[in-house]
Amino acid sequence: MADKNLKNVPSNTDEIVSKSEQFVEKNINKIIIAVLIVIAIVAGFFAYRHFVQKPREEKASEKMYVAEDKFIMSQDSLALNGTGVSNAGLLEIINKYGSSDAGNLAEAYAGICYFDMGKYNEALEHLKKFQSKENVVAPSIMRLMGDCYVQLDKFQEAISAFTKAADMANNEAVSPGCLLKAGHVYEKMGDYKKALEIYNKIKTQYYMAPEATLVEAEIIRATTAGK
């Protein structure tokens, strides 16, 4: 890239330097102010990371310990609301430390808790806020959103979530199960042609997955029902 830029430098260097000096003289105050702003922003960023964000992350993680323990034990209400003043629940962690990694994880935990409690709208509210680029957890959360939509009879949204989860994962551990769920929803809607397309995709694209052998029964059922 540097060589390419050098090739494009004009030969009249003196003229360029002169114009640059004139620009600096004319705009010196603006340049100084701009540089100071950049320095302040950079200094502020590192100060924020060291003195604000890092302590917040540590405090949020400490608060998360008890809530996570209750979540693992399937004590959904205690996980969400905490066990007293000293032991914060997921909802308090989200409210106070929402921008932290622990706050982000709390969104996923809270969504799962609400799903287990049959509160699907509340589950969706939190699951949608969870952010991750990881190709197992993130698609699994998207798949759970699809399950919420199914329970709310929002079948198109469910199919969209399941297929998106399959695409996000793009692996044999998660994708076939997501697609299978999408196929079931298509059958529920009476669209057996689309269901068959999904099932055949599992059979051909993810032929090493356990679902690839199980899907034969799905294909037979959908074919028979679609006649």
mmCIF file of C-alpha atoms in Angstrom:
data_model
loop_
_atom_site.group_PDB
_atom_site.id
_atom_site.type_symbol
_atom_site.label_atom_id
_atom_site.label_comp_id
_atom_site.label_asym_id
_atom_site.label_seq_id
_atom_site.Cartn_x
_atom_site.Cartn_y
_atom_site.Cartn_z
ATOM 1 C CA MET A 1 0.000 0.000 0.000
ATOM 2 C CA ALA A 2 2.883 2.359 0.874
ATOM 3 C CA ASP A 3 4.609 1.735 -2.493
ATOM 4 C CA LYS A 4 1.401 2.448 -4.333
ATOM 5 C CA ASN A 5 0.958 5.769 -2.537
ATOM 6 C CA LEU A 6 4.550 6.791 -3.270
ATOM 7 C CA LYS A 7 4.026 6.263 -6.977
ATOM 8 C CA ASN A 8 1.210 8.775 -6.924
ATOM 9 C CA VAL A 9 3.186 11.626 -5.254
ATOM 10 C CA PRO A 10 3.528 14.620 -7.662
ATOM 11 C CA SER A 11 6.972 15.939 -8.607
ATOM 12 C CA ASN A 12 6.267 19.543 -7.557
ATOM 13 C CA THR A 13 7.032 18.816 -3.904
ATOM 14 C CA ASP A 14 8.002 22.393 -3.024
ATOM 15 C CA GLU A 15 4.616 23.663 -4.098
ATOM 16 C CA ILE A 16 2.859 21.013 -2.022
ATOM 17 C CA VAL A 17 4.916 21.865 1.079
ATOM 18 C CA SER A 18 4.234 25.561 0.608
ATOM 19 C CA LYS A 19 0.508 24.998 0.359
ATOM 20 C CA SER A 20 0.621 22.757 3.402
ATOM 21 C CA GLU A 21 2.429 25.439 5.428
ATOM 22 C CA GLN A 22 -0.143 28.024 4.366
ATOM 23 C CA PHE A 23 -2.922 25.681 5.427
ATOM 24 C CA VAL A 24 -1.313 25.143 8.829
ATOM 25 C CA GLU A 25 -0.750 28.858 9.416
ATOM 26 C CA LYS A 26 -4.295 29.648 8.453
ATOM 27 C CA ASN A 27 -5.867 26.877 10.534
ATOM 28 C CA ILE A 28 -3.378 26.455 13.373
ATOM 29 C CA ASN A 29 -5.898 27.086 16.132
ATOM 30 C CA LYS A 30 -8.380 24.637 14.675
ATOM 31 C CA ILE A 31 -5.664 21.994 14.282
ATOM 32 C CA ILE A 32 -4.448 22.432 17.884
ATOM 33 C CA ILE A 33 -7.990 22.186 19.197
ATOM 34 C CA ALA A 34 -8.634 19.080 17.082
ATOM 35 C CA VAL A 35 -5.423 17.417 18.320
ATOM 36 C CA LEU A 36 -6.272 18.228 21.924
ATOM 37 C CA ILE A 37 -9.732 16.767 21.463
ATOM 38 C CA VAL A 38 -8.253 13.550 20.041
ATOM 39 C CA ILE A 39 -5.755 13.344 22.938
ATOM 40 C CA ALA A 40 -8.551 13.952 25.439
ATOM 41 C CA ILE A 41 -10.720 11.291 23.831
ATOM 42 C CA VAL A 42 -7.894 8.731 23.820
ATOM 43 C CA ALA A 43 -6.906 9.552 27.397
ATOM 44 C CA GLY A 44 -10.530 9.445 28.443
ATOM 45 C CA PHE A 45 -11.000 6.070 26.777
ATOM 46 C CA PHE A 46 -8.083 4.478 28.606
ATOM 47 C CA ALA A 47 -9.106 6.092 31.869
ATOM 48 C CA TYR A 48 -12.643 4.837 31.392
ATOM 49 C CA ARG A 49 -11.391 1.321 30.636
ATOM 50 C CA HIS A 50 -9.108 1.269 33.677
ATOM 51 C CA PHE A 51 -11.045 3.195 36.311
ATOM 52 C CA VAL A 52 -14.687 2.718 35.271
ATOM 53 C CA GLN A 53 -15.316 -0.189 32.926
ATOM 54 C CA LYS A 54 -12.954 -2.711 34.513
ATOM 55 C CA PRO A 55 -14.268 -2.156 38.072
ATOM 56 C CA ARG A 56 -17.835 -2.296 36.726
ATOM 57 C CA GLU A 57 -17.098 -5.609 34.999
ATOM 58 C CA GLU A 58 -15.608 -7.032 38.187
ATOM 59 C CA LYS A 59 -18.513 -5.839 40.331
ATOM 60 C CA ALA A 60 -21.069 -7.147 37.844
ATOM 61 C CA SER A 61 -19.326 -10.539 37.764
ATOM 62 C CA GLU A 62 -19.392 -10.692 41.553
ATOM 63 C CA LYS A 63 -23.112 -9.890 41.576
ATOM 64 C CA MET A 64 -23.667 -12.522 38.899
ATOM 65 C CA TYR A 65 -22.315 -15.398 40.964
ATOM 66 C CA VAL A 66 -25.406 -16.071 43.102
ATOM 67 C CA ALA A 67 -27.876 -15.360 40.291
ATOM 68 C CA GLU A 68 -26.015 -17.759 38.006
ATOM 69 C CA ASP A 69 -26.043 -20.422 40.707
ATOM 70 C CA LYS A 70 -29.829 -20.105 41.053
ATOM 71 C CA PHE A 71 -30.168 -20.209 37.269
ATOM 72 C CA ILE A 72 -28.187 -23.454 37.059
ATOM 73 C CA MET A 73 -30.409 -24.919 39.788
ATOM 74 C CA SER A 74 -33.499 -23.954 37.716
ATOM 75 C CA GLN A 75 -34.729 -21.651 40.486
ATOM 76 C CA ASP A 76 -35.988 -19.177 37.923
ATOM 77 C CA SER A 77 -37.760 -16.716 40.194
ATOM 78 C CA LEU A 78 -34.785 -16.448 42.561
ATOM 79 C CA ALA A 79 -32.414 -16.131 39.633
ATOM 80 C CA LEU A 80 -34.457 -13.268 38.196
ATOM 81 C CA ASN A 81 -35.236 -11.365 41.376
ATOM 82 C CA GLY A 82 -32.388 -12.268 43.717
ATOM 83 C CA THR A 83 -32.413 -13.569 47.249
ATOM 84 C CA GLY A 84 -32.215 -10.350 49.221
ATOM 85 C CA VAL A 85 -30.442 -7.005 49.367
ATOM 86 C CA SER A 86 -26.956 -8.514 49.182
ATOM 87 C CA ASN A 87 -27.714 -10.991 46.402
ATOM 88 C CA ALA A 88 -28.822 -9.297 43.205
ATOM 89 C CA GLY A 89 -30.979 -11.051 40.662
ATOM 90 C CA LEU A 90 -30.554 -11.067 36.905
ATOM 91 C CA LEU A 91 -32.986 -8.189 36.424
ATOM 92 C CA GLU A 92 -31.049 -5.929 38.798
ATOM 93 C CA ILE A 93 -27.768 -6.844 37.126
ATOM 94 C CA ILE A 94 -29.265 -5.981 33.735
ATOM 95 C CA ASN A 95 -30.567 -2.685 35.086
ATOM 96 C CA LYS A 96 -27.318 -1.623 36.757
ATOM 97 C CA TYR A 97 -24.675 -3.299 34.616
ATOM 98 C CA GLY A 98 -26.405 -3.758 31.283
ATOM 99 C CA SER A 99 -23.395 -2.600 29.260
ATOM 100 C CA SER A 100 -21.034 -5.117 30.885
ATOM 101 C CA ASP A 101 -20.287 -8.656 29.736
ATOM 102 C CA ALA A 102 -22.088 -9.965 32.823
ATOM 103 C CA GLY A 103 -25.092 -7.774 31.993
ATOM 104 C CA ASN A 104 -25.153 -9.153 28.469
ATOM 105 C CA LEU A 105 -25.038 -12.735 29.759
ATOM 106 C CA ALA A 106 -27.774 -11.888 32.257
ATOM 107 C CA GLU A 107 -30.045 -11.006 29.316
ATOM 108 C CA ALA A 108 -29.667 -14.546 27.979
ATOM 109 C CA TYR A 109 -30.197 -16.116 31.392
ATOM 110 C CA ALA A 110 -33.265 -13.972 32.034
ATOM 111 C CA GLY A 111 -34.728 -14.919 28.653
ATOM 112 C CA ILE A 112 -34.262 -18.597 29.399
ATOM 113 C CA CYS A 113 -35.828 -18.197 32.854
ATOM 114 C CA TYR A 114 -38.881 -16.460 31.432
ATOM 115 C CA PHE A 115 -39.204 -19.122 28.736
ATOM 116 C CA ASP A 116 -39.185 -21.848 31.400
ATOM 117 C CA MET A 117 -41.849 -19.908 33.266
ATOM 118 C CA GLY A 118 -44.039 -19.743 30.156
ATOM 119 C CA LYS A 119 -43.667 -15.958 29.834
ATOM 120 C CA TYR A 120 -42.708 -15.892 26.175
ATOM 121 C CA ASN A 121 -43.054 -12.175 25.464
ATOM 122 C CA GLU A 122 -40.803 -11.362 28.407
ATOM 123 C CA ALA A 123 -38.394 -14.058 27.254
ATOM 124 C CA LEU A 124 -38.184 -12.521 23.800
ATOM 125 C CA GLU A 125 -37.603 -9.071 25.247
ATOM 126 C CA HIS A 126 -34.402 -10.260 26.925
ATOM 127 C CA LEU A 127 -33.230 -12.793 24.342
ATOM 128 C CA LYS A 128 -33.285 -10.112 21.636
ATOM 129 C CA LYS A 129 -30.881 -7.982 23.681
ATOM 130 C CA PHE A 130 -28.271 -10.704 24.049
ATOM 131 C CA GLN A 131 -25.269 -10.116 21.777
ATOM 132 C CA SER A 132 -22.717 -12.692 20.695
ATOM 133 C CA LYS A 133 -20.905 -13.708 17.532
ATOM 134 C CA GLU A 134 -20.081 -17.169 18.862
ATOM 135 C CA ASN A 135 -21.434 -19.939 16.585
ATOM 136 C CA VAL A 136 -23.017 -22.211 19.200
ATOM 137 C CA VAL A 137 -24.460 -20.029 21.964
ATOM 138 C CA ALA A 138 -25.726 -17.224 19.699
ATOM 139 C CA PRO A 139 -27.616 -19.581 17.322
ATOM 140 C CA SER A 140 -29.012 -21.476 20.310
ATOM 141 C CA ILE A 141 -30.434 -18.243 21.705
ATOM 142 C CA MET A 142 -31.907 -17.472 18.282
ATOM 143 C CA ARG A 143 -33.429 -20.958 18.203
ATOM 144 C CA LEU A 144 -34.990 -20.352 21.627
ATOM 145 C CA MET A 145 -36.501 -17.159 20.227
ATOM 146 C CA GLY A 146 -38.053 -19.357 17.551
ATOM 147 C CA ASP A 147 -39.517 -21.568 20.271
ATOM 148 C CA CYS A 148 -41.027 -18.482 21.891
ATOM 149 C CA TYR A 149 -42.660 -17.477 18.598
ATOM 150 C CA VAL A 150 -44.110 -20.970 18.194
ATOM 151 C CA GLN A 151 -45.682 -20.747 21.653
ATOM 152 C CA LEU A 152 -47.144 -17.366 20.680
ATOM 153 C CA ASP A 153 -48.512 -18.805 17.394
ATOM 154 C CA LYS A 154 -46.261 -16.471 15.394
ATOM 155 C CA PHE A 155 -45.224 -19.129 12.930
ATOM 156 C CA GLN A 156 -43.554 -17.003 10.253
ATOM 157 C CA GLU A 157 -41.386 -15.323 12.870
ATOM 158 C CA ALA A 158 -40.571 -18.757 14.272
ATOM 159 C CA ILE A 159 -39.444 -20.082 10.887
ATOM 160 C CA SER A 160 -37.349 -16.977 10.335
ATOM 161 C CA ALA A 161 -35.652 -17.431 13.711
ATOM 162 C CA PHE A 162 -34.997 -21.146 13.185
ATOM 163 C CA THR A 163 -33.526 -20.718 9.704
ATOM 164 C CA LYS A 164 -31.448 -17.749 10.831
ATOM 165 C CA ALA A 165 -30.117 -19.796 13.733
ATOM 166 C CA ALA A 166 -29.162 -22.589 11.322
ATOM 167 C CA ASP A 167 -27.334 -20.131 9.072
ATOM 168 C CA MET A 168 -25.580 -18.480 12.025
ATOM 169 C CA ALA A 169 -24.313 -21.812 13.337
ATOM 170 C CA ASN A 170 -23.490 -23.390 9.996
ATOM 171 C CA ASN A 171 -22.414 -26.609 11.695
ATOM 172 C CA GLU A 172 -23.739 -30.121 12.217
ATOM 173 C CA ALA A 173 -24.060 -29.677 15.972
ATOM 174 C CA VAL A 174 -26.716 -26.944 15.869
ATOM 175 C CA SER A 175 -27.999 -26.295 12.345
ATOM 176 C CA PRO A 176 -29.882 -29.580 11.679
ATOM 177 C CA GLY A 177 -31.913 -29.252 14.881
ATOM 178 C CA CYS A 178 -32.868 -25.690 13.986
ATOM 179 C CA LEU A 179 -33.922 -26.702 10.489
ATOM 180 C CA LEU A 180 -35.927 -29.621 11.863
ATOM 181 C CA LYS A 181 -37.883 -27.195 14.018
ATOM 182 C CA ALA A 182 -38.509 -24.988 10.974
ATOM 183 C CA GLY A 183 -39.794 -28.009 9.061
ATOM 184 C CA HIS A 184 -42.198 -28.877 11.860
ATOM 185 C CA VAL A 185 -43.581 -25.351 11.841
ATOM 186 C CA TYR A 186 -44.087 -25.502 8.067
ATOM 187 C CA GLU A 187 -46.057 -28.729 8.588
ATOM 188 C CA LYS A 188 -48.096 -27.056 11.315
ATOM 189 C CA MET A 189 -48.945 -24.357 8.773
ATOM 190 C CA GLY A 190 -49.878 -26.998 6.186
ATOM 191 C CA ASP A 191 -46.988 -26.070 3.885
ATOM 192 C CA TYR A 192 -45.647 -29.574 3.286
ATOM 193 C CA LYS A 193 -43.679 -28.558 0.200
ATOM 194 C CA LYS A 194 -41.549 -26.152 2.236
ATOM 195 C CA ALA A 195 -41.248 -28.709 5.016
ATOM 196 C CA LEU A 196 -39.890 -31.266 2.533
ATOM 197 C CA GLU A 197 -37.369 -28.755 1.232
ATOM 198 C CA ILE A 198 -36.113 -28.254 4.772
ATOM 199 C CA TYR A 199 -35.969 -31.995 5.524
ATOM 200 C CA ASN A 200 -34.107 -32.750 2.305
ATOM 201 C CA LYS A 201 -31.638 -29.989 3.100
ATOM 202 C CA ILE A 202 -30.898 -31.687 6.410
ATOM 203 C CA LYS A 203 -30.452 -35.020 4.619
ATOM 204 C CA THR A 204 -28.055 -33.688 1.982
ATOM 205 C CA GLN A 205 -26.222 -30.810 3.631
ATOM 206 C CA TYR A 206 -25.844 -32.285 7.120
ATOM 207 C CA TYR A 207 -25.719 -35.994 6.256
ATOM 208 C CA MET A 208 -23.241 -36.730 9.090
ATOM 209 C CA ALA A 209 -25.578 -35.369 11.774
ATOM 210 C CA PRO A 210 -27.893 -37.695 13.747
ATOM 211 C CA GLU A 211 -30.887 -35.724 12.408
ATOM 212 C CA ALA A 212 -30.014 -36.875 8.876
ATOM 213 C CA THR A 213 -31.094 -40.435 9.668
ATOM 214 C CA LEU A 214 -34.073 -39.414 11.779
ATOM 215 C CA VAL A 215 -35.376 -37.067 9.082
ATOM 216 C CA GLU A 216 -36.433 -39.971 6.847
ATOM 217 C CA ALA A 217 -39.559 -40.403 8.947
ATOM 218 C CA GLU A 218 -40.257 -36.683 8.623
ATOM 219 C CA ILE A 219 -39.936 -36.888 4.835
ATOM 220 C CA ILE A 220 -42.353 -39.838 4.614
ATOM 221 C CA ARG A 221 -44.913 -38.092 6.840
ATOM 222 C CA ALA A 222 -44.704 -34.762 5.004
ATOM 223 C CA THR A 223 -44.886 -36.482 1.603
ATOM 224 C CA THR A 224 -47.960 -38.458 2.607
ATOM 225 C CA ALA A 225 -49.691 -35.468 4.186
ATOM 226 C CA GLY A 226 -48.950 -33.279 1.167
ATOM 227 C CA LYS A 227 -50.677 -35.585 -1.325
#
